[in-house]
Every structure is written in structure tokens, then in C-alpha cells.
Amino acid sequence: MSPPQSSPPASPPPASPPAGSPTRNPIAPLLESLNRDHLDPGYAEAAARKRAAAAGGPAPGPGRRPSRRLVLVVVGCVVAGGVLGVAASRTESNQTRAENTRMALREDIDRAQERQSAMESAATDLAEQLRASQAAAGAAGPVAEVTRLENQGQLTPVTGPGLRLVLNQPPAGQGQTNAVILDRDLQLLVNDLWAAGAEAISIGGVRLNTRSAIRQAGGAILVDNRPVFWPLTVEAIGNSSAMQVKFISSPSSGRFSSFAQLYGIEFDVSAQTDLRLPGGTAPEQRLAQPLSTPPTPTG
């Protein structure tokens, strides 16, 4: 008999790692890992979720995170709500201020209307007192003379038939850099209307009198230092038919007709049956008095 073979000595157990040192798992060989893990962990987790959903159970693995689109929608709603809240607050505040301003303006208008009514009533009372005083003093003759002089001085409003002339500069874009109708053209026009028999004339709503002046400042026309605007309306009260015949044959009518053909200005003359002209501005009153002692010549 052969002697029994002795078994190899048992290998000593692996030494335990020292306390406090990290535990390390042995790295499986690459081929073993490929044979064991056929799918990527992410694919495996997705496949498990599909199987769980088909079976009607809860999906394994960590919960699904909210999508980025949902987060953006929530953030957008929050921002929009804040903006709308601020806008609504400001709108309400603006409406309150506007209502307060409107009420204050209404109160100012009411007070102004009350003052105007009181002043009109006072003016009516003073006019009645003036007429009573004139009648008591027997001033009918002087008052009539003053009225006659005011009419001659073009200071009172007048109505009646006459001519209406509408003038305007040529439209823009016709190669004109300066005004075509000048102050001297209007002066000639007014003189020809007086010569044609006009009894009262207004330019742009300004009544002319014996001391009126027509001037030009750049492209603006001044009548008695008051600006008038284009299109310009010239109204003359008088015998409309006779005035029209005389005016058409005047130099100013020919000049403005030529301007209309050459430069394209507006020049329209029409007879009117009822014109209303305002009263002119009263001139500054001047009073001269003789000196008590005659001046001594010097030199």
C-alpha cells in the first residue's frame, strides 16, 4: 500500500485591513464584466421601468425628474404674474391721480364760470348806469359823435355784403425756397380794395384801420404786429358787384393771377352776401397840452 498523501496546508486567511483604511473591492476582469453586464445600467433601468409599467406596478429606480420645459413654464408663470400685479397696481394708482386731477380741473372751471357770470352781470349793470347817466346829462349829441368817429376809425364790428379773397402760398415741393406772396403784395391788394369801394377790410380776422401796418417777419405775415396764418382770408365789405368789377381790373388782381399761373399759389375771389368783420383795436390815446411857459431857445 502506498502511504497516504498528505493534504496541502491550508492557506492562511487574508489579512484584515487595518482599521480606518477604505475597503477596496477587487476589480473584475474585463471579459467577466462584459459577460455579466450585457447592457448599460441606464438601458437596464429603462427596460425595468417599461416592464413595470406594462405590469401595472410602480417603476423601479429613482423618481423621474421634472422636465426642463415644465420648469421654464412654471418660472414664466411666476414672472408674468409678478409683472401683471405691478402693472395693475400702477394702473390703479394712475387712475386715482387722473381722477383727482379731473375733479380739481372741474372745480377750477366751475369757479371760473361763476366769476365770469358775476363779471358779466356787473358789466350789464354798469352799462345800464352809464346809459342812465348819459340820458340824465343830455349827452345824446356827444355820444352820437363818438359813435360816428368810432365807425370812421374802424373800431366797431360791421356786417354786410362784400368780397372774400382766399390766398395761400404754393404747395411744398414745387421748387420754391422762399415765400411767393410778400407783405408788399398784400399792401397793394388792400389799397386796390379801398380804391374799388371797400368800406371795411379784415386780413386773417384782424380789422384794418387808418393806422394799420402789414409787415413780414421771415415767412410770417404780421398785421398790426399780430401774426396771421396761411391760407389767408381777406374780407372787404361794400357793394360786391361794383367792387368785383373794379378789383378784377386792378394791378394787384393781375399780379396775383400771374402768381397763380407761374408759381401755383391759391387766389380765389368770391362775392358774399353776409360778411361779419370784427372791430379794430383802439389806438393809444394821446393828449397834447400847451406849455405854461414857452421854451427858451438855446444856442
Coordinates of C-alpha atoms in Angstrom, one line a residue:
M1 CA 0.0 0.0 0.0
S2 CA 1.2 3.4 -0.8
P3 CA 1.4 5.7 2.0
P4 CA -1.4 8.3 2.3
Q5 CA -0.7 11.5 0.7
S6 CA -0.8 14.5 2.9
S7 CA -3.2 17.3 2.0
P8 CA -1.6 20.6 1.2
P9 CA -1.5 23.0 4.1
A10 CA -4.4 25.4 4.2
S11 CA -3.6 28.9 3.1
P12 CA -3.8 31.5 5.8
P13 CA -6.9 33.7 5.8
P14 CA -6.4 37.1 4.2
A15 CA -5.2 39.7 6.5
S16 CA -7.9 42.1 7.5
P17 CA -7.2 45.7 6.5
P18 CA -6.2 47.9 9.2
A19 CA -8.8 49.9 11.0
G20 CA -9.8 53.2 9.3
S21 CA -8.5 52.2 5.9
P22 CA -11.0 52.2 3.0
T23 CA -12.4 48.9 1.8
R24 CA -11.5 48.1 -1.8
N25 CA -13.4 45.7 -4.0
P26 CA -11.4 43.6 -6.3
I27 CA -11.7 44.7 -9.9
A28 CA -13.4 42.0 -12.0
P29 CA -11.6 41.1 -15.2
L30 CA -12.9 43.0 -18.3
L31 CA -14.2 39.8 -20.1
E32 CA -16.1 38.7 -16.9
S33 CA -17.7 42.2 -16.7
L34 CA -18.8 42.1 -20.3
N35 CA -20.3 38.6 -19.9
R36 CA -22.2 39.6 -16.7
D37 CA -23.3 43.2 -17.6
H38 CA -24.7 43.0 -21.2
L39 CA -26.5 46.4 -21.0
D40 CA -25.5 49.8 -19.8
P41 CA -27.1 50.5 -16.4
G42 CA -29.2 53.2 -17.9
Y43 CA -30.6 51.0 -20.5
A44 CA -31.3 48.3 -17.9
E45 CA -33.1 50.8 -15.7
A46 CA -35.2 52.0 -18.7
A47 CA -36.1 48.4 -19.6
A48 CA -37.1 47.7 -16.0
R49 CA -39.4 50.7 -15.9
K50 CA -41.1 49.6 -19.2
R51 CA -41.7 46.1 -17.7
A52 CA -43.1 47.6 -14.5
A53 CA -45.4 49.9 -16.5
A54 CA -46.6 47.0 -18.6
A55 CA -47.3 45.0 -15.4
G56 CA -49.1 47.9 -13.8
G57 CA -46.6 48.3 -10.9
P58 CA -44.5 51.2 -9.8
A59 CA -41.5 51.9 -11.8
P60 CA -38.2 50.8 -10.1
G61 CA -35.3 53.1 -9.7
P62 CA -35.1 56.7 -8.7
G63 CA -38.2 59.0 -9.5
R64 CA -38.3 60.9 -12.7
R65 CA -37.1 64.5 -12.5
P66 CA -39.4 67.3 -13.8
S67 CA -38.6 68.2 -17.4
R68 CA -36.8 71.5 -18.2
R69 CA -39.8 72.7 -20.2
L70 CA -42.1 72.3 -17.2
V71 CA -39.7 74.3 -15.0
L72 CA -39.5 77.1 -17.6
V73 CA -43.3 77.2 -17.8
V74 CA -43.6 77.5 -14.0
V75 CA -40.9 80.2 -13.8
G76 CA -42.5 82.1 -16.7
C77 CA -45.9 82.0 -15.0
V78 CA -44.5 83.3 -11.7
V79 CA -42.7 86.2 -13.5
A80 CA -45.7 87.1 -15.6
G81 CA -47.9 87.1 -12.5
G82 CA -45.5 89.5 -10.8
V83 CA -45.3 91.8 -13.8
L84 CA -49.1 91.8 -14.1
G85 CA -49.5 92.6 -10.4
V86 CA -47.1 95.5 -10.6
A87 CA -48.8 96.8 -13.7
A88 CA -52.3 96.6 -12.2
S89 CA -51.1 98.4 -9.1
R90 CA -49.5 101.2 -11.1
T91 CA -52.6 101.5 -13.4
E92 CA -54.8 101.8 -10.3
S93 CA -52.6 104.5 -8.9
N94 CA -52.5 106.4 -12.2
Q95 CA -56.3 106.2 -12.5
T96 CA -56.6 107.6 -9.0
R97 CA -54.3 110.5 -9.7
A98 CA -56.1 111.2 -13.0
E99 CA -59.5 111.2 -11.3
N100 CA -58.2 113.6 -8.7
T101 CA -56.7 115.9 -11.4
R102 CA -60.0 115.8 -13.3
M103 CA -62.0 116.7 -10.2
A104 CA -59.7 119.6 -9.5
L105 CA -60.0 120.9 -13.0
R106 CA -63.8 120.7 -12.8
E107 CA -63.7 122.7 -9.6
D108 CA -61.5 125.3 -11.3
I109 CA -63.8 125.5 -14.3
D110 CA -66.8 125.9 -12.1
R111 CA -65.2 128.7 -10.1
A112 CA -64.1 130.4 -13.4
Q113 CA -67.6 130.2 -14.8
E114 CA -69.0 131.7 -11.6
R115 CA -66.5 134.6 -11.8
Q116 CA -67.4 135.1 -15.5
S117 CA -71.1 135.2 -14.7
A118 CA -70.5 137.7 -11.9
M119 CA -68.4 139.9 -14.1
E120 CA -71.0 139.8 -17.0
S121 CA -73.7 140.8 -14.5
A122 CA -71.6 143.6 -13.2
A123 CA -70.8 144.8 -16.8
T124 CA -74.5 144.8 -17.6
D125 CA -75.3 146.8 -14.5
L126 CA -72.5 149.3 -15.3
A127 CA -73.7 149.7 -18.9
E128 CA -77.2 150.5 -17.7
Q129 CA -75.9 153.0 -15.2
L130 CA -73.8 154.6 -18.0
R131 CA -76.8 155.0 -20.3
A132 CA -78.9 156.4 -17.4
S133 CA -76.1 158.9 -16.6
Q134 CA -75.8 160.0 -20.3
A135 CA -79.5 160.4 -20.6
A136 CA -79.7 162.5 -17.4
A137 CA -76.8 164.7 -18.6
G138 CA -78.3 165.2 -22.0
A139 CA -75.2 163.7 -23.7
A140 CA -77.1 162.3 -26.7
G141 CA -75.2 164.6 -29.1
P142 CA -71.7 163.9 -27.8
V143 CA -72.4 160.1 -27.7
A144 CA -73.6 160.1 -31.3
E145 CA -70.5 162.0 -32.3
V146 CA -68.3 159.4 -30.5
T147 CA -70.1 156.6 -32.3
R148 CA -69.6 158.3 -35.7
L149 CA -65.9 158.7 -35.0
E150 CA -65.6 155.1 -33.9
N151 CA -67.2 153.9 -37.1
Q152 CA -64.9 156.0 -39.2
G153 CA -61.9 154.7 -37.2
Q154 CA -62.9 151.1 -37.9
L155 CA -63.4 150.4 -34.2
T156 CA -66.9 148.9 -34.3
P157 CA -68.0 145.5 -35.7
V158 CA -69.8 145.7 -39.1
T159 CA -71.8 143.3 -41.3
G160 CA -72.9 143.4 -44.9
P161 CA -72.2 142.2 -48.4
G162 CA -68.7 142.2 -50.0
L163 CA -65.8 140.2 -51.4
R164 CA -63.9 137.3 -49.9
L165 CA -60.4 136.6 -51.1
V166 CA -58.5 133.4 -50.2
L167 CA -54.7 133.4 -50.6
N168 CA -52.2 130.7 -50.0
Q169 CA -48.5 130.0 -50.7
P170 CA -47.8 127.3 -53.4
P171 CA -47.6 123.7 -52.2
A172 CA -44.3 122.4 -51.0
G173 CA -42.2 120.5 -53.5
Q174 CA -42.6 122.9 -56.4
G175 CA -39.1 124.2 -56.3
Q176 CA -39.9 127.3 -54.2
T177 CA -37.5 128.0 -51.3
N178 CA -38.9 131.4 -50.4
A179 CA -42.4 132.8 -49.9
V180 CA -44.1 133.9 -53.1
I181 CA -46.6 136.3 -51.5
L182 CA -44.9 139.1 -49.7
D183 CA -46.0 141.9 -47.5
R184 CA -45.8 144.4 -50.3
D185 CA -48.2 142.3 -52.4
L186 CA -50.7 142.3 -49.6
Q187 CA -50.3 146.1 -49.2
L188 CA -51.0 146.6 -52.9
L189 CA -54.1 144.3 -52.6
V190 CA -55.5 146.2 -49.7
N191 CA -55.0 149.6 -51.5
D192 CA -56.8 148.3 -54.6
L193 CA -59.7 147.1 -52.4
W194 CA -60.0 150.5 -50.8
A195 CA -59.9 152.0 -54.3
A196 CA -62.6 149.6 -55.5
G197 CA -65.1 150.9 -52.9
A198 CA -64.5 148.8 -49.8
E199 CA -65.9 150.3 -46.6
A200 CA -64.2 147.9 -44.1
I201 CA -61.4 145.3 -44.6
S202 CA -60.0 142.5 -42.4
I203 CA -57.0 140.2 -43.0
G204 CA -56.9 136.9 -41.2
G205 CA -59.5 138.2 -38.8
V206 CA -57.6 141.4 -38.0
R207 CA -59.6 144.6 -38.8
L208 CA -57.7 147.3 -40.6
N209 CA -57.9 150.9 -39.6
T210 CA -56.3 154.1 -40.8
R211 CA -53.1 153.3 -38.9
S212 CA -52.7 149.6 -39.7
A213 CA -49.4 148.2 -40.9
I214 CA -48.8 145.0 -42.9
R215 CA -45.3 143.6 -42.3
Q216 CA -43.3 140.4 -42.9
A217 CA -41.1 138.5 -40.5
G218 CA -39.4 135.7 -42.3
G219 CA -42.3 133.6 -43.7
A220 CA -44.9 135.1 -41.4
I221 CA -47.2 138.0 -42.1
L222 CA -47.9 140.5 -39.3
V223 CA -51.0 142.7 -39.4
D224 CA -50.7 145.4 -36.7
N225 CA -48.0 143.2 -35.1
R226 CA -50.4 140.3 -34.9
P227 CA -49.4 137.1 -36.9
V228 CA -51.9 135.8 -39.4
F229 CA -51.6 132.3 -40.9
W230 CA -51.9 130.7 -44.3
P231 CA -54.3 130.2 -46.0
L232 CA -55.1 133.9 -45.6
T233 CA -58.6 135.2 -45.9
V234 CA -59.2 138.8 -46.9
E235 CA -62.7 140.2 -46.5
A236 CA -64.0 143.5 -47.7
I237 CA -67.5 144.9 -47.1
G238 CA -69.1 147.1 -49.7
N239 CA -71.1 146.8 -52.9
S240 CA -70.0 143.3 -54.0
S241 CA -70.8 143.6 -57.7
A242 CA -69.3 147.0 -58.2
M243 CA -66.2 146.1 -56.1
Q244 CA -65.6 142.9 -58.0
V245 CA -65.7 144.6 -61.4
K246 CA -63.2 147.3 -60.3
F247 CA -60.9 144.9 -58.4
I248 CA -60.6 142.5 -61.3
S249 CA -59.1 145.3 -63.5
S250 CA -56.7 146.4 -60.7
P251 CA -52.9 145.8 -60.8
S252 CA -53.0 143.6 -57.7
S253 CA -55.6 141.3 -59.3
G254 CA -53.3 140.9 -62.4
R255 CA -50.3 140.3 -60.1
F256 CA -51.9 137.5 -58.1
S257 CA -53.4 135.9 -61.2
S258 CA -49.8 135.8 -62.7
F259 CA -48.5 134.2 -59.4
A260 CA -51.2 131.6 -59.6
Q261 CA -50.2 130.6 -63.2
L262 CA -46.4 130.8 -62.6
Y263 CA -46.0 129.5 -59.1
G264 CA -49.2 127.7 -58.3
I265 CA -50.4 130.0 -55.4
E266 CA -54.1 129.9 -54.4
F267 CA -56.0 133.0 -55.4
D268 CA -59.8 132.9 -55.2
V269 CA -62.2 135.8 -55.3
S270 CA -65.9 135.4 -54.5
A271 CA -68.9 137.7 -53.8
Q272 CA -70.6 137.2 -50.4
T273 CA -74.0 138.4 -49.2
D274 CA -73.3 138.5 -45.5
L275 CA -69.8 139.2 -44.1
R276 CA -69.1 139.9 -40.4
L277 CA -66.0 141.8 -39.6
P278 CA -64.7 142.4 -36.0
G279 CA -64.0 145.8 -34.6
G280 CA -60.5 147.1 -34.8
T281 CA -58.1 147.8 -31.9
A282 CA -58.5 151.3 -30.4
P283 CA -55.3 153.3 -30.9
E284 CA -53.3 154.6 -28.0
Q285 CA -54.8 157.8 -26.8
R286 CA -52.5 160.8 -26.9
L287 CA -53.1 164.3 -25.5
A288 CA -51.2 167.4 -26.2
Q289 CA -51.3 170.4 -23.9
P290 CA -49.6 173.8 -24.4
L291 CA -46.8 174.6 -22.0
S292 CA -47.5 177.2 -19.4
T293 CA -44.1 178.8 -20.1
P294 CA -42.8 178.8 -23.6
P295 CA -39.4 177.2 -24.0
T296 CA -36.3 179.4 -24.3
P297 CA -34.3 178.9 -27.4
T298 CA -30.8 177.8 -26.8
G299 CA -27.7 178.1 -28.9

